[in-house]
Every structure is written in C-alpha cells, then in structure tokens.
Short mmCIF file of C-alpha atoms in Angstrom, two decimals:
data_model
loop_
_atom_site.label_atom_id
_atom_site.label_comp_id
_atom_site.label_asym_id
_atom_site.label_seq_id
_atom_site.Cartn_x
_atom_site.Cartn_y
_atom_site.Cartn_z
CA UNK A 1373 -5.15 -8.45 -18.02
CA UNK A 1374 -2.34 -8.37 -15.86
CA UNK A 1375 -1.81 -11.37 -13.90
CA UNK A 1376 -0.72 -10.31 -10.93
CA UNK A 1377 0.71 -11.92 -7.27
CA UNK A 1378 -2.61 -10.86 -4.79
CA UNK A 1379 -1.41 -9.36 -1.56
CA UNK A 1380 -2.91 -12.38 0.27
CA UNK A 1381 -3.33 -12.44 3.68
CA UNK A 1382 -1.45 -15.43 4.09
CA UNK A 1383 1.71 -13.39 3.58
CA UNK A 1384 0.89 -11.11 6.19
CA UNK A 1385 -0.46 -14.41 8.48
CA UNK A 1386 2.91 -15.72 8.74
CA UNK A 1387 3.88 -12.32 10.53
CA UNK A 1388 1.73 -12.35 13.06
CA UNK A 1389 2.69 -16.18 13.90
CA UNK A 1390 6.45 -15.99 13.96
CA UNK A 1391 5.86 -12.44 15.31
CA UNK A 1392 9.05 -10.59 15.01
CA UNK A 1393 10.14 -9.24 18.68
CA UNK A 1394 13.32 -7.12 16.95
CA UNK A 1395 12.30 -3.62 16.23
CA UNK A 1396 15.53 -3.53 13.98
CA UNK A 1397 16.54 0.17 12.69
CA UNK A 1398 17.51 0.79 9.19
CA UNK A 1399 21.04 2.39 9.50
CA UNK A 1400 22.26 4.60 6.31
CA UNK A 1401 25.74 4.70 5.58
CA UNK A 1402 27.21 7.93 3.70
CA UNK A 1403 27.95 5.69 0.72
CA UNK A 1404 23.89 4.79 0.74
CA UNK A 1405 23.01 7.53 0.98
CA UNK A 1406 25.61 8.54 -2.38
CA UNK A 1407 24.43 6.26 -4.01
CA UNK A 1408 21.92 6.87 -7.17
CA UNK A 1409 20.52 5.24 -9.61
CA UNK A 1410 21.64 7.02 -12.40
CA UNK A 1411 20.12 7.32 -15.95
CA UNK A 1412 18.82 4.75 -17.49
CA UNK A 1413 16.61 3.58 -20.71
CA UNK A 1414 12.94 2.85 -20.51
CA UNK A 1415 12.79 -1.45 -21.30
CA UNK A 1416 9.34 -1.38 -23.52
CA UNK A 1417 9.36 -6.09 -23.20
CA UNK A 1418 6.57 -7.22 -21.84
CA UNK A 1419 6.62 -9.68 -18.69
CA UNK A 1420 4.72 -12.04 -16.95
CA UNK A 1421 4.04 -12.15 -13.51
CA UNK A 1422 3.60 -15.31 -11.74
CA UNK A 1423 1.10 -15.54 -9.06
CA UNK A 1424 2.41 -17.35 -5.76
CA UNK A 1425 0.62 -18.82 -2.83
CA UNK A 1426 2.44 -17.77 0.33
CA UNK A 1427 2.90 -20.36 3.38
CA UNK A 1428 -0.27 -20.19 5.93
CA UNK A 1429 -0.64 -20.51 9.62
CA UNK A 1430 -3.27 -19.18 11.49
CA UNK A 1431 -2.91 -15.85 14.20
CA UNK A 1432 -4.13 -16.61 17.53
CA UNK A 1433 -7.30 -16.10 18.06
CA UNK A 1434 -8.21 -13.84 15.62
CA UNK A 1435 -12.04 -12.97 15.89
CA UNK A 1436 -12.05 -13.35 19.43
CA UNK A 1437 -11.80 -9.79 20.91
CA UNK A 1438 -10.08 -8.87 24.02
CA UNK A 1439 -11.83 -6.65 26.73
CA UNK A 1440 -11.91 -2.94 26.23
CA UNK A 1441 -8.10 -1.81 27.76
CA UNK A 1442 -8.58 1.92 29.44
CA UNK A 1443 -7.79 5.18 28.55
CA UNK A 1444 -8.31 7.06 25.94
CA UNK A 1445 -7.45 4.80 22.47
CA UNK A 1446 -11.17 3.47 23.07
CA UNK A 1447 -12.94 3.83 19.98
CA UNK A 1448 -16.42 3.38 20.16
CA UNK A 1449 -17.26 2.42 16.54
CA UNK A 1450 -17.08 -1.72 16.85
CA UNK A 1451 -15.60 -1.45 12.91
CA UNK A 1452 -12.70 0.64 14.28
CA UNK A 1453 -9.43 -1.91 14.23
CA UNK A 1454 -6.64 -0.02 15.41
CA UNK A 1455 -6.41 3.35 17.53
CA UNK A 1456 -3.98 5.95 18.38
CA UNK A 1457 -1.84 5.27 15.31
CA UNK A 1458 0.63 8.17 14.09
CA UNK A 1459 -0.04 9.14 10.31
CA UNK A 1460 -0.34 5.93 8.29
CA UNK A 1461 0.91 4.57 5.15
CA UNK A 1462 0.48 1.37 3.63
CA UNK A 1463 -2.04 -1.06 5.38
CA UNK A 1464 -2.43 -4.99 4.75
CA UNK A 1465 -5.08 -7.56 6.39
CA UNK A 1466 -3.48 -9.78 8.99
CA UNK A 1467 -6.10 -12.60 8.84
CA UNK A 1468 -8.32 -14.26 6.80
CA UNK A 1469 -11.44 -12.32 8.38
CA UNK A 1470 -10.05 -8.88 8.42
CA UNK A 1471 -10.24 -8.43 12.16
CA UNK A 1472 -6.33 -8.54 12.39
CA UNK A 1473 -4.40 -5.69 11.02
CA UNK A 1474 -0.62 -4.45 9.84
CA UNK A 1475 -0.27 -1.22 9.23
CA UNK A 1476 3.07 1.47 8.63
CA UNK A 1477 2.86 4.15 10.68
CA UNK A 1478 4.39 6.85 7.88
CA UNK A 1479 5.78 9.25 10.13
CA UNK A 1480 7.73 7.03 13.18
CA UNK A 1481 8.71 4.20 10.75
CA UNK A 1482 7.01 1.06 12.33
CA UNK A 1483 5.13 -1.25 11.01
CA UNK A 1484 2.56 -2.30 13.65
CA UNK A 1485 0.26 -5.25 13.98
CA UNK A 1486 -2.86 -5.43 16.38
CA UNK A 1487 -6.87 -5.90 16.42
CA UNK A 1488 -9.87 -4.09 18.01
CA UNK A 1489 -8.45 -3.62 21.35
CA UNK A 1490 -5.29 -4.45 20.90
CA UNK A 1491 -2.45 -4.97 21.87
CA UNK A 1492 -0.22 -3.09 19.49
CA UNK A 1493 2.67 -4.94 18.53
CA UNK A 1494 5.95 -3.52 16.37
CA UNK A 1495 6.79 -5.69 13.61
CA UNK A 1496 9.85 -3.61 12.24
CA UNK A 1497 11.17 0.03 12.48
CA UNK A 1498 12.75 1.78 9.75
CA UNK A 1499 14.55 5.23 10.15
CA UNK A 1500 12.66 7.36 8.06
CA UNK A 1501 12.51 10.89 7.16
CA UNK A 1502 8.72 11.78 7.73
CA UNK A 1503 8.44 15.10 6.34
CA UNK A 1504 6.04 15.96 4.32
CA UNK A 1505 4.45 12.68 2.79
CA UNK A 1506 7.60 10.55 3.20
CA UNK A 1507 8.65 8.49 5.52
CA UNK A 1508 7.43 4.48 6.01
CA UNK A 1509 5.67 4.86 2.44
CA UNK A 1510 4.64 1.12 1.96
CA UNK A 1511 5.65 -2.42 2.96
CA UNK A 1512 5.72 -5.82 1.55
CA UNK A 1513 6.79 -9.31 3.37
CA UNK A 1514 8.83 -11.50 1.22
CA UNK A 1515 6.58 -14.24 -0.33
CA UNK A 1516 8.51 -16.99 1.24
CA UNK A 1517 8.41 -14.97 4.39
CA UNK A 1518 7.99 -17.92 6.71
CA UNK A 1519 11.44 -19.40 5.74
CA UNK A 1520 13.66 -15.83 5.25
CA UNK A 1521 11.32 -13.51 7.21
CA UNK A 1522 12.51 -10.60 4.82
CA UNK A 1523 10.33 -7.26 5.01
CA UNK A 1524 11.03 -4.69 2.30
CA UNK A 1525 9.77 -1.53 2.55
CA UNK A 1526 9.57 1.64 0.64
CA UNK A 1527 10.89 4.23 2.56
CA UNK A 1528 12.03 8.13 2.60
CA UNK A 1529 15.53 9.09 3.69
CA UNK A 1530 17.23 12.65 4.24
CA UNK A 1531 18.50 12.40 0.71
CA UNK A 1532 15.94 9.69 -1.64
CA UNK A 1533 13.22 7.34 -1.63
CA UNK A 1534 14.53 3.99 -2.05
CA UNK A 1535 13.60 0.41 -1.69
CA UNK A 1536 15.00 -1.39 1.34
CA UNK A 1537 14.59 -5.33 2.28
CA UNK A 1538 15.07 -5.77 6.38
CA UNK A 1539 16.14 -9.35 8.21
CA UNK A 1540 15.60 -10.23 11.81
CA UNK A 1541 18.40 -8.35 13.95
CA UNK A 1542 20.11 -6.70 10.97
CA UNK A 1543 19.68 -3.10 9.18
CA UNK A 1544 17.99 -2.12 6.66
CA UNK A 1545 19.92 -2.91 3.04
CA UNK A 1546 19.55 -0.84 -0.08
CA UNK A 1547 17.68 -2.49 -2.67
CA UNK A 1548 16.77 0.41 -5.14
CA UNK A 1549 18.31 3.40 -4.47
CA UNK A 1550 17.96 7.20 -6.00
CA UNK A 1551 14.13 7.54 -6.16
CA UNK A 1552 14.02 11.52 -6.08
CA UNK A 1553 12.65 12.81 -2.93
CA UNK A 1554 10.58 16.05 -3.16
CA UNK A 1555 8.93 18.23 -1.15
CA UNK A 1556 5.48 16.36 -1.90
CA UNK A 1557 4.83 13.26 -4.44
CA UNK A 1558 6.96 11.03 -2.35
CA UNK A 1559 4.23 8.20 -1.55
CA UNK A 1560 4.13 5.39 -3.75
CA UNK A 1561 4.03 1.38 -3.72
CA UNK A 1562 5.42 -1.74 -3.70
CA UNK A 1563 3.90 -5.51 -4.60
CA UNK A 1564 5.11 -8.36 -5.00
CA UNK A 1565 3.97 -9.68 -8.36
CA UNK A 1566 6.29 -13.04 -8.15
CA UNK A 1567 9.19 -14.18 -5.53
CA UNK A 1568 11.91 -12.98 -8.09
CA UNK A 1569 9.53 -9.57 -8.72
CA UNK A 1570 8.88 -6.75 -6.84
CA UNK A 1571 6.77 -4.23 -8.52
CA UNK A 1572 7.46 -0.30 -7.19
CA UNK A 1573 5.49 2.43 -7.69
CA UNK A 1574 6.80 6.08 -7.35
CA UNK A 1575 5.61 9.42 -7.02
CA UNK A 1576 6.56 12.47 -8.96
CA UNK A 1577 8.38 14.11 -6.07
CA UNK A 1578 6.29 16.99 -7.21
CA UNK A 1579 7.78 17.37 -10.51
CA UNK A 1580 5.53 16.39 -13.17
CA UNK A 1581 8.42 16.78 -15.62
CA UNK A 1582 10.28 14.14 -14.14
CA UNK A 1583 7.90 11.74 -14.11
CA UNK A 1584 8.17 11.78 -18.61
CA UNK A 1585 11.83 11.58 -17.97
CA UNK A 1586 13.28 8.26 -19.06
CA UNK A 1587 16.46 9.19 -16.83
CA UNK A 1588 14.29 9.55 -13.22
CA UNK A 1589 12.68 6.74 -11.17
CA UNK A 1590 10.57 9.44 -10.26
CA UNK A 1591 6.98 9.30 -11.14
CA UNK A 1592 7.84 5.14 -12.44
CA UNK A 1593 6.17 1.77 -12.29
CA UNK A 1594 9.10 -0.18 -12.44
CA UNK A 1595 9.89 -3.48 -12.07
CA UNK A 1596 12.89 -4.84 -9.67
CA UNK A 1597 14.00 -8.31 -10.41
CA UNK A 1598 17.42 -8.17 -8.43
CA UNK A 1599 16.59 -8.39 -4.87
CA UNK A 1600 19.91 -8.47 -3.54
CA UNK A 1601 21.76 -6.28 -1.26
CA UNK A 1602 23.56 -3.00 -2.65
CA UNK A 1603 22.00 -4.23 -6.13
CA UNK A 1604 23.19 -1.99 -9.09
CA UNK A 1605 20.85 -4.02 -11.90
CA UNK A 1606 19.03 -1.22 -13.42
CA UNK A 1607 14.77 -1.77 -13.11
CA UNK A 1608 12.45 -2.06 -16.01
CA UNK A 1609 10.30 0.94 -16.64
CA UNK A 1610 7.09 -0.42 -17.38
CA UNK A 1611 5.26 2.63 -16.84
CA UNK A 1612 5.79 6.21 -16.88
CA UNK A 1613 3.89 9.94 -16.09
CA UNK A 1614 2.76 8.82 -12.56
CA UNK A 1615 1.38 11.73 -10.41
CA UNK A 1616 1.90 12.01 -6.66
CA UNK A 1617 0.72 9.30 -4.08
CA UNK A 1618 0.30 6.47 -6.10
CA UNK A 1619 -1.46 3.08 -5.63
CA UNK A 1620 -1.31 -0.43 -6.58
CA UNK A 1621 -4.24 -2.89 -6.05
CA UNK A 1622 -4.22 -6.20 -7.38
CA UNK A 1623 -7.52 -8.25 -8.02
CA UNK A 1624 -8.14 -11.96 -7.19
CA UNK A 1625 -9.42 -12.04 -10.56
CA UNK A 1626 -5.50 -11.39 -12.48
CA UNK A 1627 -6.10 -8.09 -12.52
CA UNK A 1628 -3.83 -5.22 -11.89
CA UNK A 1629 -5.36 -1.67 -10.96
CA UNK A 1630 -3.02 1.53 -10.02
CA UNK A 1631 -4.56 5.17 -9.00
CA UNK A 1632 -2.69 8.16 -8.41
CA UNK A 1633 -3.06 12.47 -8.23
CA UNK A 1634 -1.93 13.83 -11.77
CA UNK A 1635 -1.31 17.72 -12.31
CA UNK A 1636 -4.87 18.12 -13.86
CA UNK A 1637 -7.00 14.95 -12.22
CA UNK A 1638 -6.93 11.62 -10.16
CA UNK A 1639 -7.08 8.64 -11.76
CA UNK A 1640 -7.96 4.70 -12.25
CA UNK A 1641 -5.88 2.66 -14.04
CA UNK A 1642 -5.73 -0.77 -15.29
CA UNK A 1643 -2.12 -2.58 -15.83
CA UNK A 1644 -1.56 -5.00 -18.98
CA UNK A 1645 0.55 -7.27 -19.55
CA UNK A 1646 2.90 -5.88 -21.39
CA UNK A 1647 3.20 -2.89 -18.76
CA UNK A 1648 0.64 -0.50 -20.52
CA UNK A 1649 -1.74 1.07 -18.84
CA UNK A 1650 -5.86 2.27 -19.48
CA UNK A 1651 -7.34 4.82 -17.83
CA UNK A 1652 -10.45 3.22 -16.15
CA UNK A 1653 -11.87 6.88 -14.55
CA UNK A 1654 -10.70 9.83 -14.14
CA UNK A 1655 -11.73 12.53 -11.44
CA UNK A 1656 -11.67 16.01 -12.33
CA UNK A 1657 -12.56 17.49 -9.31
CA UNK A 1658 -9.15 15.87 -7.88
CA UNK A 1659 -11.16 14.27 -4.47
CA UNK A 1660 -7.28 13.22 -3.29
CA UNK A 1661 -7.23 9.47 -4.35
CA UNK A 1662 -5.00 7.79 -1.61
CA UNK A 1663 -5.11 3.93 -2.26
CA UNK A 1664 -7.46 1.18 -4.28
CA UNK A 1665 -8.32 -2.16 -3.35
CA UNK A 1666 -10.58 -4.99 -5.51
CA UNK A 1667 -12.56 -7.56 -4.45
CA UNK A 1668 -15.95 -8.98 -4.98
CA UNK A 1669 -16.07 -7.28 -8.63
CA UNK A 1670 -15.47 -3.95 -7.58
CA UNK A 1671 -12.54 -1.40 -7.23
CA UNK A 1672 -12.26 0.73 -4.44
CA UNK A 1673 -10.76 4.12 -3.79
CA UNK A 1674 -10.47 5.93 -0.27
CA UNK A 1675 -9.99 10.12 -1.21
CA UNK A 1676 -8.33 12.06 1.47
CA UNK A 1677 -9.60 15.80 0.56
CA UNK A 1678 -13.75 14.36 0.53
CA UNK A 1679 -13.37 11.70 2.76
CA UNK A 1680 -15.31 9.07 0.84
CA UNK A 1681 -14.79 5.67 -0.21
CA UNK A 1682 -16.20 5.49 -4.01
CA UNK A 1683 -17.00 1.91 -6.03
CA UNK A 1684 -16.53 1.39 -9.45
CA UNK A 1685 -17.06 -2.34 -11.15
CA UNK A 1686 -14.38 -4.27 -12.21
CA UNK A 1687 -14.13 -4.06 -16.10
CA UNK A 1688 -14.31 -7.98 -17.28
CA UNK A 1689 -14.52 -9.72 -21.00
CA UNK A 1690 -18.44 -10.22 -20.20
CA UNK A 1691 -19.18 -6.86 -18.98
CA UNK A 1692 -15.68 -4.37 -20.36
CA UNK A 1693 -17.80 -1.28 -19.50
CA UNK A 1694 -17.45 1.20 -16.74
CA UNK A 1695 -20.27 2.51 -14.54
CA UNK A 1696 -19.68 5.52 -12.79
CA UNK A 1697 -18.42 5.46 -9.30
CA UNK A 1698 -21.03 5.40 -6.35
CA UNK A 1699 -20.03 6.32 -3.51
CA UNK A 1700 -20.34 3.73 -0.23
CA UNK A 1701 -18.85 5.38 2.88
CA UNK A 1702 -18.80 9.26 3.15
CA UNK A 1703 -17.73 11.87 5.85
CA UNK A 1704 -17.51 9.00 8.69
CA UNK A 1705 -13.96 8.48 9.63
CA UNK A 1706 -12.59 11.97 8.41
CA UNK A 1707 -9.33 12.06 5.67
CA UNK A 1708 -8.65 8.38 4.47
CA UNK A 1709 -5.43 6.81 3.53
CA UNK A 1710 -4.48 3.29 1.87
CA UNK A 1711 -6.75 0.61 1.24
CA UNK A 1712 -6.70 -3.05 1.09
CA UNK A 1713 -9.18 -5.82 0.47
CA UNK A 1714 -9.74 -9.55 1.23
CA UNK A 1715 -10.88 -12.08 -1.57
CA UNK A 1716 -14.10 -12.56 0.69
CA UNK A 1717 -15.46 -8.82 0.39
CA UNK A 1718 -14.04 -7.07 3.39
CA UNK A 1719 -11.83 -4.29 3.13
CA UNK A 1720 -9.58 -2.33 5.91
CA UNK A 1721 -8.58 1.35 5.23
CA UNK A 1722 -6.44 3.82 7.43
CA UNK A 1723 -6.88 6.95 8.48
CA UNK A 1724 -4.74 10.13 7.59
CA UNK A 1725 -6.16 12.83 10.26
CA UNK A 1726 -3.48 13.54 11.33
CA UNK A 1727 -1.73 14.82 8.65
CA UNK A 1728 -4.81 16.18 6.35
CA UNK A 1729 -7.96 15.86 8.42
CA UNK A 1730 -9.44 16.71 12.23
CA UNK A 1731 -7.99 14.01 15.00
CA UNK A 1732 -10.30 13.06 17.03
CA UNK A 1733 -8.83 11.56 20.02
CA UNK A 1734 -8.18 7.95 18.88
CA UNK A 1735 -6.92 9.05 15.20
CA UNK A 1736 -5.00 7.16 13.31
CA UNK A 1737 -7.29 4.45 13.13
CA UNK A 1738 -7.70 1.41 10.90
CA UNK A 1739 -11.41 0.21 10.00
CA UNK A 1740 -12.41 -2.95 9.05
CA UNK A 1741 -15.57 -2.30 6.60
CA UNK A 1742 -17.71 -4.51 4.64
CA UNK A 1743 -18.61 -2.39 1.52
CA UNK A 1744 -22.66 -2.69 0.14
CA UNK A 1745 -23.01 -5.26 -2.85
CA UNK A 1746 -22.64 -4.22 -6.29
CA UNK A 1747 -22.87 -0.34 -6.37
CA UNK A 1748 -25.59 -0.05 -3.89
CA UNK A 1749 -24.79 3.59 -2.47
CA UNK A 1750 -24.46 3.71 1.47
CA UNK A 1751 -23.37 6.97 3.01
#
C-alpha cells in the first residue's frame, strides 16, 4: 500500500491563521502560455512517498458559530458550511472538527475560506478559464506552508491545464505546463505526497486515446519532483488511461485511493507503491463519480448525475475483500462535487448545482457530514 502524505488539516490550519489578505492574480505571459511539455517516456521505478506532519496552530474560534448574517445565503440545514459559492472544485477541512472550510470556487478562481455563517474570506485568486469543467480545478498548500506560504494550484488557462505554485503578492508561476485542455475531462488533482513531491492527477481532456499515449500528460498520474519556477524536468508517469474528473484520496491508514469517469464506467482505485494501480469497484451505470475521501475504514465517493454519497470498506491485510457500496446520503443536497475527510470520521463535500444540478438559492454550498458507522445505509 501506498504510503502516502494525508491532506491533514493542519496544512490547511496554518491558512486560516496567517490568513492571506492578497487576492494575488495569476498573470500568463505569451511565452507560458507557449510553453508545452512535450513528449516524453513513461518512468516504470517505483517511489516512496514520505509522509510529513505540517506545522499546527489553531483558527479562531472554530466551533463557535457566529449569528445568522441576513439575506438570502441563509441555509437552514445546521450541516450546511458554506453558502452562495460559485461552482466548486477542490474542497479541504480548515480545522480539526470540520466546522471550518477552504474551498476553490472552479469557475471565478478563488479559493475561499469560511464556516456556517461566515464570513467568507479569499485566500488566493487565480485567472482561470472556467469553461466547461476547467478553471480553479484543485489546490494544495505547500507542506511547510507556515514558513513559505506557497499555494499551488491546478488550474485551466485559454490554452492548457497546468500546475501553478502562487506566493504572497506575486503571480502565479508555471510549474507543469502543457496538460491538454479539452472541451470536457479537464478536472483532475493534486497532493502532496512529500515536501519534494507533488502528485497530479489529470483528466483525459475528453480524449480517451490520449490518455494511453506515453507522449500526453493528459489522462496521467504523474509525479512532479521539481517544484521550481518555469521548471522544464520532465514528471514521472506513474499511471496512465485516466478518464475525466479524476480524484485522489489518501487514507490515514498509508493508503492511496484515486476514482475517476472512464469511457465505459466509473471507478475505485487503489495506488501501490510502485505506481500501479487495482481496481477496487467499478460502476457500470456511470453515477458521475466526482471525488473520494477515507477515513474511519471506509472510502467515500460523492456522484454528481445520482446525487448520492456511496461507502465502500477500506480493503486491509486482515479483511482484503470488498463489500459492495451502500449508499449513506442520497438526493439531499442535489449534484455533489469533491470530497474530503478528517482522521476523526467527519467528512465535508461541495456542491456542483450550479453547473449539473437545480440551485436552490444558497447553492454552492459546502456540508459538513458525519457519515453512519461501518456500512450502515442512511438515506
């Protein structure tokens, strides 16, 4: 099992007490946006990921909730985080209880922080090209955040996807550049999986042939261990024949889980070591799987198209078989979006109404859930 840096809390703590005030803008150059990645060979060595424990400080009061504001962002549901949110992307816990969140709005470009009843607060802003499903794909804060306070951020331009890292009052700076950018099959991942590794995920760009092709980050789990500015150091392909809107979710327990939408089903898929991957589950009836999160011995996956949340157990050497899926939330919140979990059960998920469901009048929204034990079914 892959042993892989957990998207801890702590990472995303330190945000919300330095709290960034500069909405800085990612600014692309003609050359950036010239430059590709080119063709390259698939690297079949294995690798090692190093888990790393973040700095931690604490938000200010974070389970202590502010007095409903007025107007119309007022969402009655007490689980309901965050309101009023333009069409999300990737969303991360903000506190060790789950009552904080930071979430990419996918269309605008920000990343926001805020709790039930806010205030909303902008983090960073990216210039993004939100058509279709690009724009402010996914984010990750830089493991030694509280020292650099380095965002990076997978992001859609006019002409790619690429990897960008952002610094308090500067622009946005190529990392990985040359992702194809397609109609569809833009959304995709990144994780930390040491300081000195950034694991990305990439959608097919809706070309399933592309994804096979050993000369296209398209459709990729690849692994970028040259963080630097304007980088030209070539990433590992440690995966390939990715479908569109891919997912990575690590476990607290080393594991490494990834879903995405291939051409004939959705799947679940575990990550080894060595960069090979096992199909956990598939689903057939291709339910939209939008993101995955572990904790508390079970996977989750939030589906866009049937608006459910479905739990399958984590495989482990004591019990390597997999149950089917039960399903634990269904038809409550409308389309969902990304998922993330904390190492004490609780999980937060975003909404995608906007884009694929019904608004209602405080869509986007994040939710802070608490899913049943073990595969208890609660819909």
């Amino acid at each position: 099992m892959l042993v892989a840096c957990r998207h801890r809390v702590t990472v995303l703590i330190g945000v919300l007490a330095v709290m960034l005030t500069v909405a800085a803008c990612a600014d692309f150059s003609q050359q950036d946006r010239d430059q590709a990645a080119g063709p390259f060979s698939p690297n079949n060595e294995s690798f090692e990921v190093q888990s790393t424990q973040p700095p931690q400080s604490t938000p200010e009061n974070p389970g202590q909730e502010s007095p409903p504001p007025p107007g119309p962002c007022v969402d009655p549901d007490p689980a309901v985080i965050a309101t009023c949110l333009a069409s999300t992307g990737g969303v991360r816990a903000g506190d060790d209880e789950g009552a904080v969140t930071v979430v990419a709005e996918r269309t605008t470009g920000k990343i926001i922080t805020t709790k039930r009843y806010g205030p909303q607060r902008v983090v960073a802003s990216f210039d993004v090209d939100g058509s279709g499903d690009g724009g402010l794909i996914d984010f990750a804060f830089s493991p030694t955040y509280q020292q650099d306070q380095l965002i990076y951020a997978l992001i859609t331009t006019p002409t790619d996807n690429r990897v960008v890292r952002l610094a308090p009052g500067d622009v946005a700076k190529p990392i990985l550049t040359g992702i194809p950018k397609g109609a569809t099959g833009n959304m995709g991942a990144i994780l930390f999986a040491s300081p000195s590794e950034l694991l990305v995920a990439t959608g097919n760009a809706d070309n399933p042939a592309a994804a096979g092709d050993p000369g296209s980050l398209a459709g990729k789990l690849l692994a970028v261990t040259d963080l630097s500015s304007g980088s030209t150091t070539r990433p590992k392909i440690l995966a390939s024949g990715l479908g569109a809107n891919v997912a990575l979710c690590p476990s607290a327990s080393g594991g490494l889980y990834m879903t995405d939408q291939g051409p004939t089903e959705d799947r679940l898929q575990s990550v080894e070591e060595s960069g090979a991957t096992t199909v956990l589950w598939t689903w057939p009836d291709k339910p939209q799987i939008a993101g995955c999160a572990a904790t508390g011995g079970q996977i989750f996956v939030t589906e866009t198209r049937t608006q459910r949340i479905e739990a399958i157990n984590e495989p482990t050497r004591q019990r390597p078989t997999i149950t089917p899926p039960t399903v634990v939330l269904e038809k409550r919140y409308g389309a969902l979006g990304r998922i993330t979990a904390l190492d004490n059960g609780v999980v937060q998920f975003a909404t995608v109404n906007r884009a694929y469901g019904q608004p209602v009048s405080t869509d986007d929204r994040v939710v802070r859930f608490i899913p049943p034990a073990g595969s208890e079914s609660k819909t």
